[in-house]
Amino acid sequence: MHVKIGRNDPCWCGSMKKYKNCHQSFDEKIEELRSQGHIVPDHSLIKTPEQIAGIKESAKINIAVLDEVASKIKEGMTTEEIDKIVYDTTTKMGGIPAPLNYEGFPKSVCTSINEEVCHGIPSPKVVLKDGDIINVDVSTIYKGYYSDSSRMFCIGNVSDEKRKLVQVVKECVELGLEQVKPWGFLGDMSQAVYDHAVANGYQVVRNIGGHGVGLEFHEDPWVGYIYKKGTQMVMAPGMMFTIEPMVNMGTHKISVDKKNGWTVYTNDKKPSAQWEIQVLVTEDGHEVIAY
């Protein structure tokens, strides 16, 4: 329970403004929505201007790392080489690769190819081949702030079937982003993603999704892509989370590699694709923080 703040007291967000001139109307709106039975964020999920500025600095590194990968990725390259690019670029800019040693993950980046849905582990034995599609998922810590985004890359002569999957998932993210508005619901974004994927004959992975991010690698809320408009948590200004649907060409069912405990595969071995952006809910819409 939050301590009651007087109208003329400093606001809880640290802005040094009086509460009545800062977050009082925000808190009243949250309480009104809570009383209507909606899921609402607590103060810990609302980023302050200072925190947002720090997270944006982290995101600059994250974007630069993916730009560097984009400029060098090619057929014949190993995923270990991608990992080196990510580690070297991140550390040169003063950051730390967030995946490295996270819950035992051994590398600086996730590289997921074809039927690998996510959490592919870079290896000197895995060579990019003509026709592959690969997701490179980069996450950065800079001065204690976290950023997270991923991109798909098509290697050489990729089939029309795979290329369409990659494009449609990018469109899913863009359509989801259009639904990120203050006082809307995460379900609004979710349904836009889901409907577009299914309309194109694909299936959305159900039990892995996006997440809050910024002060930690993974924060609340959990962000799924199978929910209906008007459901899930209210998107309040200051919330930050990832939109990162994993969309499969075949079944939505997945399994985890029993040997390494990390890499997730489609059960039918058909391709999967994912794009990830980090987004901030603003007073009048949204702002993409990392892509």
Short mmCIF file of C-alpha atoms in Angstrom, two decimals:
data_model
loop_
_atom_site.label_atom_id
_atom_site.label_comp_id
_atom_site.label_asym_id
_atom_site.label_seq_id
_atom_site.Cartn_x
_atom_site.Cartn_y
_atom_site.Cartn_z
CA MET A 1 0.00 0.00 0.00
CA HIS A 2 1.38 3.43 -0.92
CA VAL A 3 1.82 6.00 1.86
CA LYS A 4 -0.74 8.78 1.44
CA ILE A 5 0.84 11.89 -0.01
CA GLY A 6 -0.47 15.40 0.64
CA ARG A 7 -1.36 17.56 -2.36
CA ASN A 8 1.50 19.94 -1.59
CA ASP A 9 4.06 17.24 -0.73
CA PRO A 10 6.85 16.35 -3.20
CA CYS A 11 5.64 13.79 -5.75
CA TRP A 12 6.60 10.14 -5.27
CA CYS A 13 8.26 10.09 -8.72
CA GLY A 14 11.21 12.24 -7.62
CA SER A 15 10.41 15.14 -9.95
CA MET A 16 10.53 17.56 -6.97
CA LYS A 17 7.19 18.98 -8.15
CA LYS A 18 4.25 19.18 -5.79
CA TYR A 19 2.13 16.02 -5.92
CA LYS A 20 -0.95 17.97 -7.10
CA ASN A 21 1.01 19.30 -10.10
CA CYS A 22 2.58 15.95 -10.96
CA HIS A 23 1.10 12.49 -10.38
CA GLN A 24 -2.04 13.17 -8.33
CA SER A 25 -4.44 12.96 -11.30
CA PHE A 26 -2.46 9.91 -12.55
CA ASP A 27 -2.99 8.09 -9.23
CA GLU A 28 -6.67 9.01 -9.22
CA LYS A 29 -7.04 7.55 -12.73
CA ILE A 30 -5.24 4.36 -11.66
CA GLU A 31 -7.53 3.95 -8.63
CA GLU A 32 -10.61 4.51 -10.77
CA LEU A 33 -9.49 1.78 -13.20
CA ARG A 34 -8.59 -0.54 -10.32
CA SER A 35 -12.06 -0.07 -8.82
CA GLN A 36 -13.52 -1.14 -12.18
CA GLY A 37 -11.65 -4.44 -11.90
CA HIS A 38 -8.79 -3.72 -14.31
CA ILE A 39 -5.18 -4.80 -13.75
CA VAL A 40 -3.14 -1.65 -13.10
CA PRO A 41 0.61 -1.01 -12.69
CA ASP A 42 1.99 0.03 -9.35
CA HIS A 43 4.47 2.89 -8.94
CA SER A 44 7.47 0.55 -9.32
CA LEU A 45 6.56 0.03 -13.00
CA ILE A 46 6.41 3.74 -13.79
CA LYS A 47 9.77 5.05 -14.99
CA THR A 48 10.83 8.52 -13.83
CA PRO A 49 12.31 11.09 -16.26
CA GLU A 50 15.78 10.41 -14.82
CA GLN A 51 15.40 6.67 -15.30
CA ILE A 52 14.07 7.11 -18.84
CA ALA A 53 17.10 9.24 -19.72
CA GLY A 54 19.44 6.53 -18.39
CA ILE A 55 17.60 3.75 -20.22
CA LYS A 56 17.82 5.73 -23.47
CA GLU A 57 21.61 5.91 -23.10
CA SER A 58 21.69 2.13 -22.73
CA ALA A 59 19.44 1.80 -25.79
CA LYS A 60 21.85 3.86 -27.90
CA ILE A 61 24.43 1.12 -27.34
CA ASN A 62 21.90 -1.64 -28.03
CA ILE A 63 20.90 -0.07 -31.35
CA ALA A 64 24.53 0.55 -32.33
CA VAL A 65 25.39 -3.10 -31.63
CA LEU A 66 22.57 -4.36 -33.88
CA ASP A 67 23.60 -1.86 -36.55
CA GLU A 68 27.13 -3.28 -36.38
CA VAL A 69 25.82 -6.84 -36.70
CA ALA A 70 23.66 -5.75 -39.65
CA SER A 71 26.70 -4.32 -41.44
CA LYS A 72 28.76 -7.52 -41.06
CA ILE A 73 26.44 -10.52 -40.94
CA LYS A 74 26.83 -12.80 -43.97
CA GLU A 75 26.84 -16.34 -45.29
CA GLY A 76 29.80 -18.36 -43.97
CA MET A 77 30.01 -16.46 -40.68
CA THR A 78 29.71 -18.45 -37.46
CA THR A 79 27.32 -17.43 -34.70
CA GLU A 80 30.41 -17.26 -32.46
CA GLU A 81 31.65 -14.41 -34.69
CA ILE A 82 28.33 -12.61 -34.15
CA ASP A 83 28.81 -13.04 -30.41
CA LYS A 84 32.29 -11.45 -30.65
CA ILE A 85 30.90 -8.47 -32.59
CA VAL A 86 28.25 -7.98 -29.89
CA TYR A 87 30.69 -8.31 -26.99
CA ASP A 88 33.36 -6.08 -28.55
CA THR A 89 30.96 -3.33 -29.64
CA THR A 90 29.06 -3.30 -26.35
CA THR A 91 32.14 -3.16 -24.15
CA LYS A 92 33.91 -0.61 -26.37
CA MET A 93 30.93 1.71 -25.77
CA GLY A 94 31.09 1.15 -22.00
CA GLY A 95 28.22 -1.33 -21.74
CA ILE A 96 27.84 -4.90 -20.52
CA PRO A 97 26.04 -7.58 -22.57
CA ALA A 98 23.05 -8.43 -20.35
CA PRO A 99 22.74 -12.10 -21.45
CA LEU A 100 26.34 -12.97 -20.51
CA ASN A 101 26.15 -15.26 -17.45
CA TYR A 102 22.47 -14.37 -16.92
CA GLU A 103 21.11 -17.39 -15.05
CA GLY A 104 24.03 -19.34 -16.52
CA PHE A 105 23.61 -18.29 -20.18
CA PRO A 106 27.16 -18.63 -21.57
CA LYS A 107 27.23 -15.96 -24.31
CA SER A 108 26.67 -12.25 -24.96
CA VAL A 109 23.77 -12.59 -27.42
CA CYS A 110 21.05 -15.00 -28.54
CA THR A 111 21.31 -16.20 -32.16
CA SER A 112 18.27 -18.23 -33.23
CA ILE A 113 18.24 -19.77 -36.73
CA ASN A 114 15.31 -21.14 -38.77
CA GLU A 115 13.31 -23.49 -36.47
CA GLU A 116 15.00 -22.09 -33.35
CA VAL A 117 12.37 -19.88 -31.72
CA CYS A 118 14.65 -18.10 -29.24
CA HIS A 119 17.68 -18.40 -26.91
CA GLY A 120 19.98 -19.92 -29.52
CA ILE A 121 23.52 -20.12 -28.11
CA PRO A 122 26.34 -18.82 -30.35
CA SER A 123 28.87 -21.48 -31.35
CA PRO A 124 31.97 -21.77 -33.55
CA LYS A 125 30.31 -24.88 -35.02
CA VAL A 126 27.18 -23.09 -36.28
CA VAL A 127 27.81 -21.51 -39.69
CA LEU A 128 25.26 -19.27 -41.44
CA LYS A 129 24.16 -20.86 -44.70
CA ASP A 130 22.51 -19.53 -47.83
CA GLY A 131 18.75 -19.45 -47.20
CA ASP A 132 18.90 -19.16 -43.39
CA ILE A 133 16.86 -16.70 -41.38
CA ILE A 134 18.32 -15.66 -38.04
CA ASN A 135 17.16 -13.61 -35.07
CA VAL A 136 19.90 -11.70 -33.26
CA ASP A 137 18.65 -10.66 -29.81
CA VAL A 138 20.80 -8.02 -28.09
CA SER A 139 20.39 -6.74 -24.53
CA THR A 140 22.61 -4.15 -22.86
CA ILE A 141 23.38 -2.89 -19.37
CA TYR A 142 24.79 0.64 -19.16
CA LYS A 143 25.28 2.36 -15.80
CA GLY A 144 22.70 -0.01 -14.31
CA TYR A 145 20.04 0.59 -16.98
CA TYR A 146 18.78 -2.12 -19.35
CA SER A 147 17.79 -2.09 -23.02
CA ASP A 148 16.60 -4.96 -25.21
CA SER A 149 15.77 -5.41 -28.90
CA SER A 150 16.21 -7.93 -31.69
CA ARG A 151 16.18 -8.06 -35.48
CA MET A 152 15.76 -10.72 -38.13
CA PHE A 153 18.32 -11.17 -40.91
CA CYS A 154 17.87 -13.07 -44.18
CA ILE A 155 21.08 -14.79 -45.33
CA GLY A 156 21.62 -15.01 -49.09
CA ASN A 157 18.83 -16.45 -51.22
CA VAL A 158 16.02 -16.93 -48.73
CA SER A 159 12.84 -18.67 -49.93
CA ASP A 160 9.76 -16.54 -50.55
CA GLU A 161 8.01 -18.56 -47.82
CA LYS A 162 10.60 -17.67 -45.16
CA ARG A 163 10.94 -14.08 -46.37
CA LYS A 164 7.18 -13.60 -46.03
CA LEU A 165 7.27 -14.93 -42.45
CA VAL A 166 10.01 -12.46 -41.53
CA GLN A 167 8.09 -9.56 -43.11
CA VAL A 168 4.74 -10.46 -41.55
CA VAL A 169 6.23 -10.65 -38.04
CA LYS A 170 7.75 -7.18 -38.53
CA GLU A 171 4.28 -5.98 -39.53
CA CYS A 172 2.84 -7.65 -36.41
CA VAL A 173 5.18 -5.56 -34.23
CA GLU A 174 4.28 -2.37 -36.13
CA LEU A 175 0.54 -3.04 -35.81
CA GLY A 176 0.96 -3.84 -32.12
CA LEU A 177 2.90 -0.62 -31.60
CA GLU A 178 0.03 1.40 -33.10
CA GLN A 179 -2.12 0.17 -30.20
CA VAL A 180 0.26 1.37 -27.49
CA LYS A 181 -1.59 4.37 -26.07
CA PRO A 182 -1.94 5.73 -22.54
CA TRP A 183 -4.83 4.18 -20.61
CA GLY A 184 -5.34 1.46 -23.20
CA PHE A 185 -4.67 -2.21 -22.40
CA LEU A 186 -1.85 -4.58 -23.23
CA GLY A 187 -4.55 -6.78 -24.78
CA ASP A 188 -5.18 -4.08 -27.41
CA MET A 189 -1.59 -4.52 -28.62
CA SER A 190 -1.77 -8.30 -28.20
CA GLN A 191 -4.86 -8.75 -30.36
CA ALA A 192 -3.40 -6.62 -33.18
CA VAL A 193 -0.29 -8.84 -33.22
CA TYR A 194 -2.25 -12.09 -33.01
CA ASP A 195 -4.85 -11.22 -35.64
CA HIS A 196 -2.25 -10.27 -38.25
CA ALA A 197 -0.17 -13.40 -37.67
CA VAL A 198 -3.17 -15.74 -37.87
CA ALA A 199 -4.61 -13.94 -40.92
CA ASN A 200 -1.37 -14.86 -42.70
CA GLY A 201 -1.64 -18.52 -41.73
CA TYR A 202 0.85 -18.47 -38.85
CA GLN A 203 0.73 -19.38 -35.15
CA VAL A 204 1.87 -17.25 -32.22
CA VAL A 205 4.01 -18.79 -29.47
CA ARG A 206 1.94 -18.72 -26.29
CA ASN A 207 4.12 -19.31 -23.26
CA ILE A 208 7.09 -17.07 -24.10
CA GLY A 209 6.51 -13.35 -24.47
CA GLY A 210 7.71 -9.84 -23.81
CA HIS A 211 8.33 -8.16 -20.48
CA GLY A 212 8.88 -4.93 -18.64
CA VAL A 213 12.47 -3.71 -18.87
CA GLY A 214 14.70 -0.80 -17.89
CA LEU A 215 15.77 -1.14 -14.27
CA GLU A 216 16.09 -4.92 -14.54
CA PHE A 217 16.52 -7.31 -17.47
CA HIS A 218 13.04 -8.76 -16.97
CA GLU A 219 10.39 -6.85 -15.04
CA ASP A 220 6.62 -7.00 -14.77
CA PRO A 221 4.39 -7.04 -16.68
CA TRP A 222 4.67 -10.26 -18.65
CA VAL A 223 3.55 -9.43 -22.20
CA GLY A 224 1.75 -12.13 -24.17
CA TYR A 225 0.33 -12.02 -27.70
CA ILE A 226 -2.78 -14.18 -27.49
CA TYR A 227 -5.00 -11.83 -25.47
CA LYS A 228 -8.10 -9.87 -26.43
CA LYS A 229 -8.56 -6.13 -26.76
CA GLY A 230 -9.61 -4.53 -23.48
CA THR A 231 -7.86 -7.14 -21.30
CA GLN A 232 -4.53 -7.43 -19.45
CA MET A 233 -2.70 -4.59 -17.68
CA VAL A 234 -3.54 -0.94 -18.26
CA MET A 235 -0.80 0.86 -20.23
CA ALA A 236 -0.08 3.91 -18.07
CA PRO A 237 2.32 6.71 -19.04
CA GLY A 238 5.83 5.82 -17.84
CA MET A 239 5.45 2.07 -18.35
CA MET A 240 8.13 0.44 -20.49
CA PHE A 241 8.05 -3.03 -22.03
CA THR A 242 9.07 -5.08 -25.06
CA ILE A 243 6.93 -6.09 -28.00
CA GLU A 244 8.54 -9.30 -29.24
CA PRO A 245 6.12 -11.84 -30.70
CA MET A 246 7.55 -15.19 -31.75
CA VAL A 247 5.57 -16.39 -34.75
CA ASN A 248 5.81 -19.89 -36.22
CA MET A 249 5.12 -21.02 -39.77
CA GLY A 250 3.52 -24.21 -38.41
CA THR A 251 2.38 -25.22 -34.94
CA HIS A 252 2.63 -22.85 -31.96
CA LYS A 253 3.98 -25.75 -29.89
CA ILE A 254 7.61 -25.53 -28.81
CA SER A 255 10.20 -27.48 -26.82
CA VAL A 256 13.44 -26.65 -25.02
CA ASP A 257 16.77 -28.26 -25.92
CA LYS A 258 17.37 -30.93 -23.28
CA LYS A 259 21.16 -30.74 -23.62
CA ASN A 260 21.74 -27.01 -23.18
CA GLY A 261 18.53 -26.12 -21.33
CA TRP A 262 18.14 -22.87 -23.29
CA THR A 263 17.41 -23.13 -27.00
CA VAL A 264 13.71 -23.28 -27.87
CA TYR A 265 12.59 -25.07 -31.07
CA THR A 266 9.34 -25.41 -32.97
CA ASN A 267 7.95 -28.91 -32.44
CA ASP A 268 7.37 -29.45 -36.17
CA LYS A 269 10.80 -28.00 -37.14
CA LYS A 270 9.15 -25.34 -39.32
CA PRO A 271 10.71 -21.84 -39.22
CA SER A 272 10.00 -19.22 -36.58
CA ALA A 273 10.64 -15.47 -36.66
CA GLN A 274 10.72 -12.69 -34.08
CA TRP A 275 11.36 -8.95 -34.00
CA GLU A 276 11.69 -7.07 -30.74
CA ILE A 277 11.35 -3.42 -29.82
CA GLN A 278 11.42 -1.68 -26.44
CA VAL A 279 8.64 0.88 -26.04
CA LEU A 280 7.74 3.60 -23.54
CA VAL A 281 4.11 4.60 -22.97
CA THR A 282 3.94 8.41 -23.08
CA GLU A 283 1.26 10.97 -22.17
CA ASP A 284 0.08 11.13 -25.77
CA GLY A 285 1.09 7.78 -27.30
CA HIS A 286 4.38 5.90 -27.27
CA GLU A 287 8.09 6.21 -27.95
CA VAL A 288 10.29 3.43 -29.33
CA ILE A 289 13.38 3.24 -27.08
CA ALA A 290 15.29 0.37 -28.77
CA TYR A 291 14.83 -1.48 -32.06
#
